[in-house]
Tab-separated table of C-alpha atoms and ligand atoms in Angstrom:
chain	number	residue	atom	x	y	z
A	26	UNK	CA	17.041	-7.554	-24.799
A	27	UNK	CA	16.631	-5.464	-21.650
A	28	UNK	CA	14.676	-7.090	-18.867
A	29	UNK	CA	11.169	-5.370	-18.272
A	30	UNK	CA	10.774	-4.536	-14.893
A	31	UNK	CA	6.993	-4.022	-13.483
A	32	UNK	CA	8.047	-2.321	-9.792
A	33	UNK	CA	5.049	-2.146	-7.287
A	34	UNK	CA	5.558	0.054	-4.713
A	35	UNK	CA	8.447	2.615	-6.767
A	36	UNK	CA	8.060	5.253	-4.583
A	37	UNK	CA	9.359	3.557	-1.459
A	38	UNK	CA	12.701	2.592	0.287
A	39	UNK	CA	12.953	-0.408	-1.732
A	40	UNK	CA	11.149	0.842	-5.022
A	41	UNK	CA	13.522	3.950	-5.270
A	42	UNK	CA	16.305	1.809	-4.686
A	43	UNK	CA	15.307	-0.711	-7.680
A	44	UNK	CA	14.903	2.649	-9.803
A	45	UNK	CA	18.431	3.716	-8.613
A	46	UNK	CA	19.616	0.141	-9.686
A	47	UNK	CA	17.861	0.599	-12.930
A	48	UNK	CA	19.427	4.093	-13.483
A	49	UNK	CA	22.671	2.636	-13.095
A	50	UNK	CA	22.167	-0.024	-15.606
A	51	UNK	CA	20.073	1.388	-18.398
A	52	UNK	CA	21.307	-1.077	-20.857
A	53	UNK	CA	20.348	-3.913	-18.911
A	54	UNK	CA	16.563	-3.289	-17.253
A	55	UNK	CA	13.832	-1.125	-18.092
A	56	UNK	CA	10.787	-0.165	-15.785
A	57	UNK	CA	7.642	-1.315	-17.800
A	58	UNK	CA	5.391	-0.568	-14.672
A	59	UNK	CA	5.444	1.776	-11.958
A	60	UNK	CA	3.084	1.804	-8.930
A	61	UNK	CA	2.173	4.043	-5.773
A	62	UNK	CA	-0.311	4.240	-2.980
A	63	UNK	CA	-0.832	7.758	-2.996
A	64	UNK	CA	2.670	9.777	-3.256
A	65	UNK	CA	1.277	11.104	-6.906
A	66	UNK	CA	4.443	13.508	-7.405
A	67	UNK	CA	7.028	11.180	-6.757
A	68	UNK	CA	5.221	8.798	-9.183
A	69	UNK	CA	4.908	11.232	-12.083
A	70	UNK	CA	8.353	12.216	-11.442
A	71	UNK	CA	9.516	8.741	-11.598
A	72	UNK	CA	6.891	8.365	-14.657
A	73	UNK	CA	8.629	11.598	-16.640
A	74	UNK	CA	12.124	10.231	-16.231
A	75	UNK	CA	11.658	6.409	-16.989
A	76	UNK	CA	8.837	6.466	-19.467
A	77	UNK	CA	7.176	3.273	-18.254
A	78	UNK	CA	4.473	1.764	-20.451
A	79	UNK	CA	1.956	2.253	-17.167
A	80	UNK	CA	1.282	3.455	-13.595
A	81	UNK	CA	-1.260	2.579	-10.982
A	82	UNK	CA	-2.125	4.789	-8.280
A	83	UNK	CA	-3.918	2.825	-5.806
A	84	UNK	CA	-5.811	5.444	-4.416
A	85	UNK	CA	-8.598	6.388	-6.713
A	86	UNK	CA	-8.964	10.161	-5.403
A	87	UNK	CA	-5.491	10.579	-6.877
A	88	UNK	CA	-6.013	9.396	-10.275
A	89	UNK	CA	-6.769	12.874	-12.091
A	90	UNK	CA	-3.776	14.517	-10.757
A	91	UNK	CA	-1.669	11.442	-12.278
A	92	UNK	CA	-3.453	11.333	-15.230
A	93	UNK	CA	-3.474	15.421	-16.027
A	94	UNK	CA	0.195	15.295	-15.383
A	95	UNK	CA	1.135	12.503	-18.032
A	96	UNK	CA	-1.669	13.316	-20.256
A	97	UNK	CA	1.043	14.034	-22.878
A	98	UNK	CA	3.065	11.210	-22.682
A	99	UNK	CA	2.425	7.660	-24.008
A	100	UNK	CA	1.903	6.310	-20.723
A	101	UNK	CA	-1.193	4.351	-19.292
A	102	UNK	CA	-2.644	5.756	-16.118
A	103	UNK	CA	-4.945	3.154	-13.992
A	104	UNK	CA	-6.291	3.612	-10.435
A	105	UNK	CA	-7.169	1.454	-7.766
A	106	UNK	CA	-6.667	-1.760	-5.779
A	107	UNK	CA	-7.743	-4.018	-8.664
A	108	UNK	CA	-5.768	-2.373	-11.217
A	109	UNK	CA	-2.832	-2.917	-8.848
A	110	UNK	CA	-2.852	-6.590	-9.019
A	111	UNK	CA	-4.359	-7.061	-12.852
A	112	UNK	CA	-1.640	-4.686	-13.902
A	113	UNK	CA	0.927	-7.714	-13.577
A	114	UNK	CA	-0.492	-9.772	-16.218
A	115	UNK	CA	0.664	-7.600	-18.970
A	116	UNK	CA	2.420	-9.474	-21.595
A	117	UNK	CA	5.499	-7.094	-21.761
A	118	UNK	CA	6.419	-7.847	-18.031
A	119	UNK	CA	9.465	-10.104	-17.569
A	120	UNK	CA	9.774	-9.870	-13.816
A	121	UNK	CA	7.528	-8.397	-11.253
A	122	UNK	CA	9.282	-6.674	-8.209
A	123	UNK	CA	6.891	-6.651	-5.653
A	124	UNK	CA	8.197	-3.743	-2.917
A	125	UNK	CA	4.610	-3.011	-1.803
A	126	UNK	CA	4.353	-3.261	2.448
A	127	UNK	CA	2.148	-5.619	4.109
A	128	UNK	CA	-0.777	-7.299	3.092
A	129	UNK	CA	-1.212	-5.356	0.054
A	130	UNK	CA	1.287	-7.454	-1.334
A	131	UNK	CA	-0.260	-11.000	-1.344
A	132	UNK	CA	-2.751	-10.349	-4.290
A	133	UNK	CA	-0.334	-8.959	-6.800
A	134	UNK	CA	2.121	-11.764	-5.908
A	135	UNK	CA	-0.577	-14.289	-6.379
A	136	UNK	CA	-1.969	-12.470	-9.741
A	137	UNK	CA	1.901	-12.807	-10.981
A	138	UNK	CA	2.319	-16.063	-10.364
A	139	UNK	CA	-0.537	-17.083	-12.030
A	140	UNK	CA	0.402	-14.945	-15.042
A	141	UNK	CA	3.335	-17.178	-15.058
A	142	UNK	CA	5.894	-14.198	-14.262
A	143	UNK	CA	9.053	-14.579	-12.050
A	144	UNK	CA	8.889	-12.299	-8.835
A	145	UNK	CA	11.711	-10.444	-7.311
A	146	UNK	CA	10.016	-10.374	-3.697
A	147	UNK	CA	10.829	-7.672	-1.118
A	148	UNK	CA	7.470	-8.108	0.476
A	149	UNK	CA	7.913	-10.616	2.788
A	150	UNK	CA	4.301	-10.614	4.448
A	151	UNK	CA	3.207	-12.283	1.083
A	152	UNK	CA	5.164	-15.387	2.377
A	153	UNK	CA	4.336	-14.812	6.358
A	154	UNK	CA	0.377	-14.557	5.421
A	155	UNK	CA	0.028	-17.619	2.830
A	156	UNK	CA	3.391	-19.157	2.038
A	157	UNK	CA	2.102	-22.425	1.321
A	158	UNK	CA	-0.070	-21.202	-0.828
A	159	UNK	CA	2.155	-18.749	-2.844
A	160	UNK	CA	5.005	-21.573	-2.824
A	161	UNK	CA	2.420	-24.350	-4.370
A	162	UNK	CA	1.124	-22.196	-6.912
A	163	UNK	CA	4.953	-20.808	-8.124
A	164	UNK	CA	6.165	-24.534	-8.117
A	165	UNK	CA	2.986	-25.703	-10.320
A	166	UNK	CA	3.769	-22.493	-12.437
A	167	UNK	CA	7.143	-23.052	-12.635
A	168	UNK	CA	7.767	-19.497	-11.271
A	169	UNK	CA	10.939	-18.346	-9.535
A	170	UNK	CA	10.279	-16.393	-6.538
A	171	UNK	CA	13.737	-14.422	-5.935
A	172	UNK	CA	14.239	-13.273	-2.476
A	173	UNK	CA	15.119	-9.366	-2.320
A	174	UNK	CA	14.911	-9.624	1.566
A	175	UNK	CA	19.106	-9.189	2.547
A	176	UNK	CA	18.837	-12.728	4.690
A	177	UNK	CA	17.054	-14.516	2.180
A	178	UNK	CA	18.913	-13.200	-0.665
A	179	UNK	CA	22.216	-14.317	1.461
A	180	UNK	CA	20.414	-17.850	1.864
A	181	UNK	CA	19.673	-18.106	-1.966
A	182	UNK	CA	22.939	-17.247	-3.109
A	183	UNK	CA	24.504	-19.784	-0.898
A	184	UNK	CA	22.827	-22.178	-1.933
A	185	UNK	CA	23.014	-21.796	-5.597
A	186	UNK	CA	25.004	-24.991	-6.844
A	187	UNK	CA	24.091	-26.997	-3.846
A	188	UNK	CA	21.725	-29.474	-3.361
A	189	UNK	CA	18.817	-29.004	-1.261
A	190	UNK	CA	18.712	-32.074	1.138
A	191	UNK	CA	22.296	-30.968	1.839
A	192	UNK	CA	21.302	-28.400	4.143
A	193	UNK	CA	21.377	-28.558	8.210
A	194	UNK	CA	20.259	-25.433	9.117
A	195	UNK	CA	20.703	-21.475	8.332
A	196	UNK	CA	21.387	-18.681	10.818
A	197	UNK	CA	19.580	-15.381	10.058
A	198	UNK	CA	21.330	-12.360	11.057
A	199	UNK	CA	19.798	-9.612	12.934
A	200	UNK	CA	21.236	-6.144	13.684
A	201	UNK	CA	19.279	-5.972	16.990
A	202	UNK	CA	17.787	-2.402	15.892
A	203	UNK	CA	17.977	0.674	17.656
A	204	UNK	CA	17.059	-0.661	20.875
A	205	UNK	CA	19.621	-3.641	21.033
A	206	UNK	CA	20.893	-4.353	24.730
A	207	UNK	CA	18.327	-2.077	26.222
A	208	UNK	CA	16.437	-2.923	29.199
A	209	UNK	CA	12.338	-3.147	29.748
A	210	UNK	CA	12.473	0.166	31.826
A	211	UNK	CA	14.167	2.021	28.886
A	212	UNK	CA	11.833	0.325	26.539
A	213	UNK	CA	8.677	1.422	28.375
A	214	UNK	CA	9.057	4.938	27.063
A	215	UNK	CA	10.262	4.657	23.997
A	216	UNK	CA	8.770	6.703	21.217
A	217	UNK	CA	8.575	6.133	17.450
A	218	UNK	CA	11.242	8.866	16.832
A	219	UNK	CA	13.609	6.549	18.707
A	220	UNK	CA	12.477	3.243	17.112
A	221	UNK	CA	12.642	5.064	13.657
A	222	UNK	CA	16.214	5.357	13.709
A	223	UNK	CA	17.949	1.953	12.639
A	224	UNK	CA	21.519	2.275	13.217
A	225	UNK	CA	22.322	0.499	9.750
A	226	UNK	CA	19.608	0.500	7.030
A	227	UNK	CA	17.306	3.350	5.788
A	228	UNK	CA	14.038	1.631	5.491
A	229	UNK	CA	10.104	2.293	5.315
A	230	UNK	CA	8.401	3.081	8.694
A	231	UNK	CA	6.821	-0.192	9.051
A	232	UNK	CA	9.841	-2.489	8.602
A	233	UNK	CA	11.851	0.061	10.345
A	234	UNK	CA	9.236	-0.419	13.723
A	235	UNK	CA	9.690	-4.218	13.018
A	236	UNK	CA	13.622	-4.261	13.211
A	237	UNK	CA	13.142	-2.433	16.534
A	238	UNK	CA	10.983	-4.920	17.966
A	239	UNK	CA	12.246	-7.593	16.360
A	240	UNK	CA	9.162	-8.704	14.604
A	241	UNK	CA	10.830	-8.525	11.533
A	242	UNK	CA	13.278	-11.137	12.322
A	243	UNK	CA	10.131	-13.155	13.341
A	244	UNK	CA	8.249	-12.578	10.100
A	245	UNK	CA	12.011	-13.538	8.124
A	246	UNK	CA	11.871	-16.808	10.055
A	247	UNK	CA	8.673	-17.580	8.593
A	248	UNK	CA	9.741	-16.409	5.029
A	249	UNK	CA	12.518	-18.404	5.123
A	250	UNK	CA	10.505	-21.492	6.126
A	251	UNK	CA	8.516	-21.175	2.885
A	252	UNK	CA	11.245	-19.680	0.591
A	253	UNK	CA	13.735	-22.691	1.551
A	254	UNK	CA	11.294	-25.640	2.724
A	255	UNK	CA	12.818	-25.789	6.170
A	256	UNK	CA	11.561	-27.072	9.411
A	257	UNK	CA	11.099	-24.162	12.326
A	258	UNK	CA	14.176	-26.205	14.190
A	259	UNK	CA	16.487	-25.585	11.119
A	260	UNK	CA	15.955	-21.677	11.154
A	261	UNK	CA	18.017	-19.838	14.034
A	262	UNK	CA	18.325	-16.104	14.721
A	263	UNK	CA	21.639	-14.546	15.677
A	264	UNK	CA	22.444	-10.950	16.556
A	265	UNK	CA	25.185	-9.248	14.579
A	266	UNK	CA	25.195	-5.742	15.340
A	267	UNK	CA	27.461	-4.814	12.150
A	268	UNK	CA	25.209	-6.324	9.455
A	269	UNK	CA	27.710	-7.495	7.230
A	270	UNK	CA	27.246	-11.061	7.213
A	271	UNK	CA	23.775	-11.269	6.034
A	272	UNK	CA	23.129	-14.971	6.688
A	273	UNK	CA	24.871	-18.325	6.821
A	274	UNK	CA	24.086	-21.796	5.695
A	275	UNK	CA	25.441	-24.837	7.377
A	276	UNK	CA	25.535	-28.060	5.648
A	277	UNK	CA	25.216	-31.606	6.571
A	278	UNK	CA	29.090	-32.033	6.537
A	279	UNK	CA	29.380	-28.856	9.193
A	280	UNK	CA	30.891	-26.707	6.358
A	281	UNK	CA	29.255	-23.323	6.682
A	282	UNK	CA	28.959	-20.861	3.712
A	283	UNK	CA	28.059	-16.994	4.586
A	284	UNK	CA	27.365	-14.182	2.219
A	285	UNK	CA	28.636	-10.870	3.385
A	286	UNK	CA	29.156	-7.344	2.246
A	287	UNK	CA	28.231	-3.723	3.251
A	288	UNK	CA	24.752	-3.232	4.204
A	289	UNK	CA	23.272	-1.862	1.126
A	290	UNK	CA	19.522	-2.933	-0.405
A	291	UNK	CA	20.757	-1.883	-4.030
A	292	UNK	CA	23.180	-5.001	-3.751
A	293	UNK	CA	20.380	-7.884	-3.442
A	294	UNK	CA	17.989	-5.850	-5.383
A	295	UNK	CA	20.594	-6.108	-8.324
A	296	UNK	CA	21.116	-9.721	-7.502
A	297	UNK	CA	17.441	-10.107	-7.798
A	298	UNK	CA	17.095	-8.208	-11.183
A	299	UNK	CA	19.808	-9.831	-12.970
A	300	UNK	CA	19.292	-13.274	-11.768
A	301	UNK	CA	20.678	-16.002	-12.810
A	302	UNK	CA	23.448	-13.409	-13.590
A	303	UNK	CA	25.587	-11.407	-11.439
A	304	UNK	CA	26.666	-8.085	-13.190
A	305	UNK	CA	29.065	-5.674	-12.156
A	306	UNK	CA	28.128	-2.579	-9.946
A	307	UNK	CA	29.807	0.774	-8.627
A	308	UNK	CA	28.434	0.230	-5.106
A	309	UNK	CA	30.871	0.951	-2.017
A	310	UNK	CA	32.900	-2.023	-1.395
A	311	UNK	CA	33.790	-3.514	1.766
A	312	UNK	CA	36.935	-2.741	3.890
A	313	UNK	CA	38.135	-5.224	6.700
A	314	UNK	CA	39.979	-1.873	8.240
A	315	UNK	CA	36.757	-0.529	8.727
A	316	UNK	CA	35.536	-3.544	10.929
A	317	UNK	CA	38.258	-4.932	13.062
A	318	UNK	CA	35.484	-6.691	14.795
A	319	UNK	CA	32.444	-8.562	13.709
A	320	UNK	CA	30.314	-9.775	16.573
A	321	UNK	CA	27.586	-12.312	17.048
A	322	UNK	CA	25.266	-13.059	20.115
A	323	UNK	CA	21.734	-14.518	21.135
A	324	UNK	CA	18.430	-12.684	20.911
A	325	UNK	CA	16.785	-11.428	24.173
A	326	UNK	CA	13.573	-13.003	23.871
A	327	UNK	CA	12.687	-12.128	27.372
A	328	UNK	CA	12.548	-8.628	26.289
A	329	UNK	CA	11.834	-8.754	22.535
A	330	UNK	CA	8.937	-11.063	22.544
A	331	UNK	CA	7.873	-10.817	19.130
A	332	UNK	CA	10.300	-13.419	18.342
A	333	UNK	CA	8.894	-16.186	20.135
A	334	UNK	CA	5.537	-15.211	19.004
A	335	UNK	CA	6.768	-15.382	15.418
A	336	UNK	CA	8.316	-19.102	15.869
A	337	UNK	CA	4.859	-20.044	18.103
A	338	UNK	CA	2.937	-18.838	14.700
A	339	UNK	CA	4.880	-21.210	12.541
A	340	UNK	CA	4.812	-24.034	14.900
A	341	UNK	CA	1.331	-24.087	15.099
A	342	UNK	CA	0.979	-23.570	11.291
A	343	UNK	CA	-2.418	-22.914	9.312
A	344	UNK	CA	-3.680	-19.476	9.554
A	345	UNK	CA	-1.688	-18.403	12.501
A	346	UNK	CA	1.084	-16.626	10.738
A	347	UNK	CA	-1.602	-14.615	9.145
A	348	UNK	CA	-2.966	-13.738	12.206
A	349	UNK	CA	0.487	-13.038	13.444
A	350	UNK	CA	1.208	-10.506	10.401
A	351	UNK	CA	-2.483	-9.038	10.650
A	352	UNK	CA	-2.290	-7.879	14.396
A	353	UNK	CA	1.187	-6.865	13.882
A	354	UNK	CA	0.346	-4.304	11.209
A	355	UNK	CA	-2.412	-3.035	13.545
A	356	UNK	CA	0.070	-2.513	16.508
A	357	UNK	CA	2.541	-0.856	14.522
A	358	UNK	CA	0.394	1.653	12.942
A	359	UNK	CA	-1.019	2.207	16.439
A	360	UNK	CA	2.387	2.901	17.839
A	361	UNK	CA	3.179	5.079	15.001
A	362	UNK	CA	0.064	6.991	15.725
A	363	UNK	CA	1.122	7.013	19.655
A	364	UNK	CA	-1.948	5.245	20.781
A	365	UNK	CA	-0.137	1.925	21.875
A	366	UNK	CA	3.205	1.922	23.373
A	367	UNK	CA	6.309	-0.614	22.373
A	368	UNK	CA	5.728	-2.876	24.762
A	369	UNK	CA	2.390	-3.265	24.421
A	370	UNK	CA	2.448	-4.260	20.747
A	371	UNK	CA	3.411	-8.041	21.509
A	372	UNK	CA	0.668	-8.005	23.913
A	373	UNK	CA	-1.772	-7.206	21.249
A	374	UNK	CA	-0.252	-9.944	18.696
A	375	UNK	CA	-0.508	-12.734	21.615
A	376	UNK	CA	-4.245	-12.083	22.341
A	377	UNK	CA	-4.799	-12.324	18.870
A	378	UNK	CA	-2.989	-15.199	18.415
A	379	UNK	CA	-5.125	-16.751	21.392
A	380	UNK	CA	-8.172	-15.819	20.105
A	381	UNK	CA	-8.852	-15.743	16.508
A	382	UNK	CA	-10.066	-19.305	15.411
A	383	UNK	CA	-7.512	-21.622	13.932
A	384	UNK	CA	-7.979	-23.135	10.486
A	385	UNK	CA	-5.386	-25.891	9.720
A	386	UNK	CA	-5.306	-25.637	5.955
A	387	UNK	CA	-6.469	-22.217	4.834
A	388	UNK	CA	-7.686	-21.269	1.310
A	389	UNK	CA	-7.057	-17.755	-0.308
A	390	UNK	CA	-10.658	-16.665	0.968
A	391	UNK	CA	-9.943	-18.259	4.772
A	392	UNK	CA	-6.700	-15.995	4.514
A	393	UNK	CA	-8.657	-13.055	3.583
A	394	UNK	CA	-11.384	-13.569	6.347
A	395	UNK	CA	-8.341	-14.066	9.178
A	396	UNK	CA	-6.716	-11.034	8.048
A	397	UNK	CA	-9.914	-8.866	8.277
A	398	UNK	CA	-11.194	-10.557	11.250
A	399	UNK	CA	-7.558	-10.181	13.151
A	400	UNK	CA	-7.557	-6.644	12.416
A	401	UNK	CA	-10.983	-5.857	13.904
A	402	UNK	CA	-9.888	-7.844	16.999
A	403	UNK	CA	-6.841	-5.714	17.091
A	404	UNK	CA	-8.212	-2.622	16.733
A	405	UNK	CA	-10.539	-3.462	19.429
A	406	UNK	CA	-8.116	-4.895	21.917
A	407	UNK	CA	-6.208	-1.537	21.319
A	408	UNK	CA	-9.252	0.451	22.166
A	409	UNK	CA	-9.715	-1.331	25.330
A	410	UNK	CA	-6.170	-1.147	26.723
B	21	NDP	P1	7.853	1.465	2.169
B	21	NDP	O1	6.898	2.208	3.026
B	21	NDP	O2	9.274	2.601	2.076
B	21	NDP	O3	7.352	1.629	0.673
B	21	NDP	C1	5.977	0.891	0.137
B	21	NDP	C2	5.715	1.163	-0.975
B	21	NDP	O4	4.350	0.704	-1.482
B	21	NDP	C3	5.323	2.648	-1.686
B	21	NDP	O5	5.404	2.830	-3.122
B	21	NDP	C4	3.849	2.709	-1.027
B	21	NDP	O6	3.381	3.824	-1.913
B	21	NDP	C5	3.270	1.296	-1.586
B	21	NDP	N1	2.144	1.274	-0.565
B	21	NDP	C6	1.973	1.004	0.582
B	21	NDP	N2	0.930	0.638	1.036
B	21	NDP	C7	0.086	0.308	-0.155
B	21	NDP	C8	-1.091	-0.014	-0.498
B	21	NDP	N3	-1.806	-0.313	0.756
B	21	NDP	N4	-1.676	-0.726	-1.785
B	21	NDP	C9	-0.661	-0.210	-2.465
B	21	NDP	N5	0.641	0.307	-2.166
B	21	NDP	C10	0.852	0.526	-1.054
B	21	NDP	O7	8.318	0.135	2.182
B	21	NDP	P2	9.886	-0.496	2.119
B	21	NDP	O8	10.237	-0.127	0.754
B	21	NDP	O9	10.800	-0.087	3.310
B	21	NDP	O10	9.264	-2.193	2.029
B	21	NDP	C11	8.625	-2.538	0.802
B	21	NDP	C12	8.702	-4.159	1.530
B	21	NDP	O11	9.931	-4.609	1.268
B	21	NDP	C13	8.231	-4.598	2.891
B	21	NDP	O12	7.402	-5.766	2.914
B	21	NDP	C14	9.619	-5.037	3.807
B	21	NDP	O13	9.276	-5.437	4.699
B	21	NDP	C15	10.554	-5.508	2.756
B	21	NDP	N6	11.800	-4.727	2.678
B	21	NDP	C16	12.188	-3.643	2.876
B	21	NDP	C17	13.729	-3.544	3.173
B	21	NDP	C18	14.056	-1.818	3.074
B	21	NDP	O14	15.269	-1.791	3.224
B	21	NDP	N7	13.159	-0.858	2.953
B	21	NDP	C19	14.600	-4.416	3.395
B	21	NDP	C20	14.140	-5.779	3.277
B	21	NDP	C21	12.941	-6.141	2.941
B	21	NDP	P3	3.342	5.566	-1.326
B	21	NDP	O15	4.673	6.044	-1.518
B	21	NDP	O16	2.468	6.426	-2.116
B	21	NDP	O17	2.748	5.384	0.132
B	22	MG	MG1	16.045	-8.300	5.874
């Protein structure tokens, strides 16, 4: 039986790589649902190639174009935000791959869990915003959250066969991004074109900026806290510019396990889709000759302040990681539109963390309100900067 997969965000970086994995394993997987925000052309092309049961286009004004293009195909077409989360309830879906970017990923994850579907999670923002709620619901419904993020996939793989209470700490590796080693004077004037040039990974714009500012690693610390039920003190970030060791677990006996390989997101995607099986692939193999040196160093949080802000939000708990995420989404968008400089991004996030009212044990509605409130404040702070 082929595994039937709903790919939320099939037109993005992770989504297209997941379809590549499926293309190479037609006997194992089939896309049951494909979704996009506004990229109708690619969604239509993907639908014609893979014949899913249904497609969802998030923007209502794109519906007609997609429906017209697919009218002679036996493919259901839906539009809108509600359809995007409701679609994951379809009986015929075996696994939901959430490759949406940002806050938009939260509701579909919760709907998938409520419908007792296992989730392959690339959308780290889901766990940053509401990790407690998501993991509690997953436990209650016996749903497995399989990480797609390369670092978390690495930890997940290292933990296979181990008992949970034998973990002392984990090391999340970070490439350092395109501005690794640069000083504040340099960063004062950097533009989006430079920030979008990641040395090792080709990814969507938002995560690429997050990687350059180290916010991506901050978000990943919070993601790891919830996925692996760790204390903040048990999670350490280490800069590893070659991106070969994807992350490391240190056990209570001092032994360490790392998962390594070339930086290619199709590997963790394939693992997440095939879990608990491991299947063969023809992806390029690592050669020690190409990497005579693997190096490690501490992050410079004096320059890249976002990492400390993420730890601060994690320590405070409650709705603060949700504030961090919302403020960051607005700051990144403003940076991409040349309305905010690179070094001003942490200022906006810090101000939101200081001013948004704290909620100790937020409900889903509290997270929705915190997200909206923080976005309004961040927009205002950027306007007045
Ligand atoms: P992209 O921006 O490349 O793709 C995002 C996808 O989501 C696209 O299909 C896009 O549609 C759709 N989308 C965007 N906004 C919305 C919205 N508001 N509602 C519905 N759909 C939306 O992102 P990435 O693939 O790079 O990243 C996806 C997630 O995976 C992120 O959370 C990221 O942090 C995580 N991740 C990504 C990695 C990577 O290598 N790219 C590595 C590790 C984690 P459209 O094309 O129409 O705009
Ligand atoms: Mg990652």
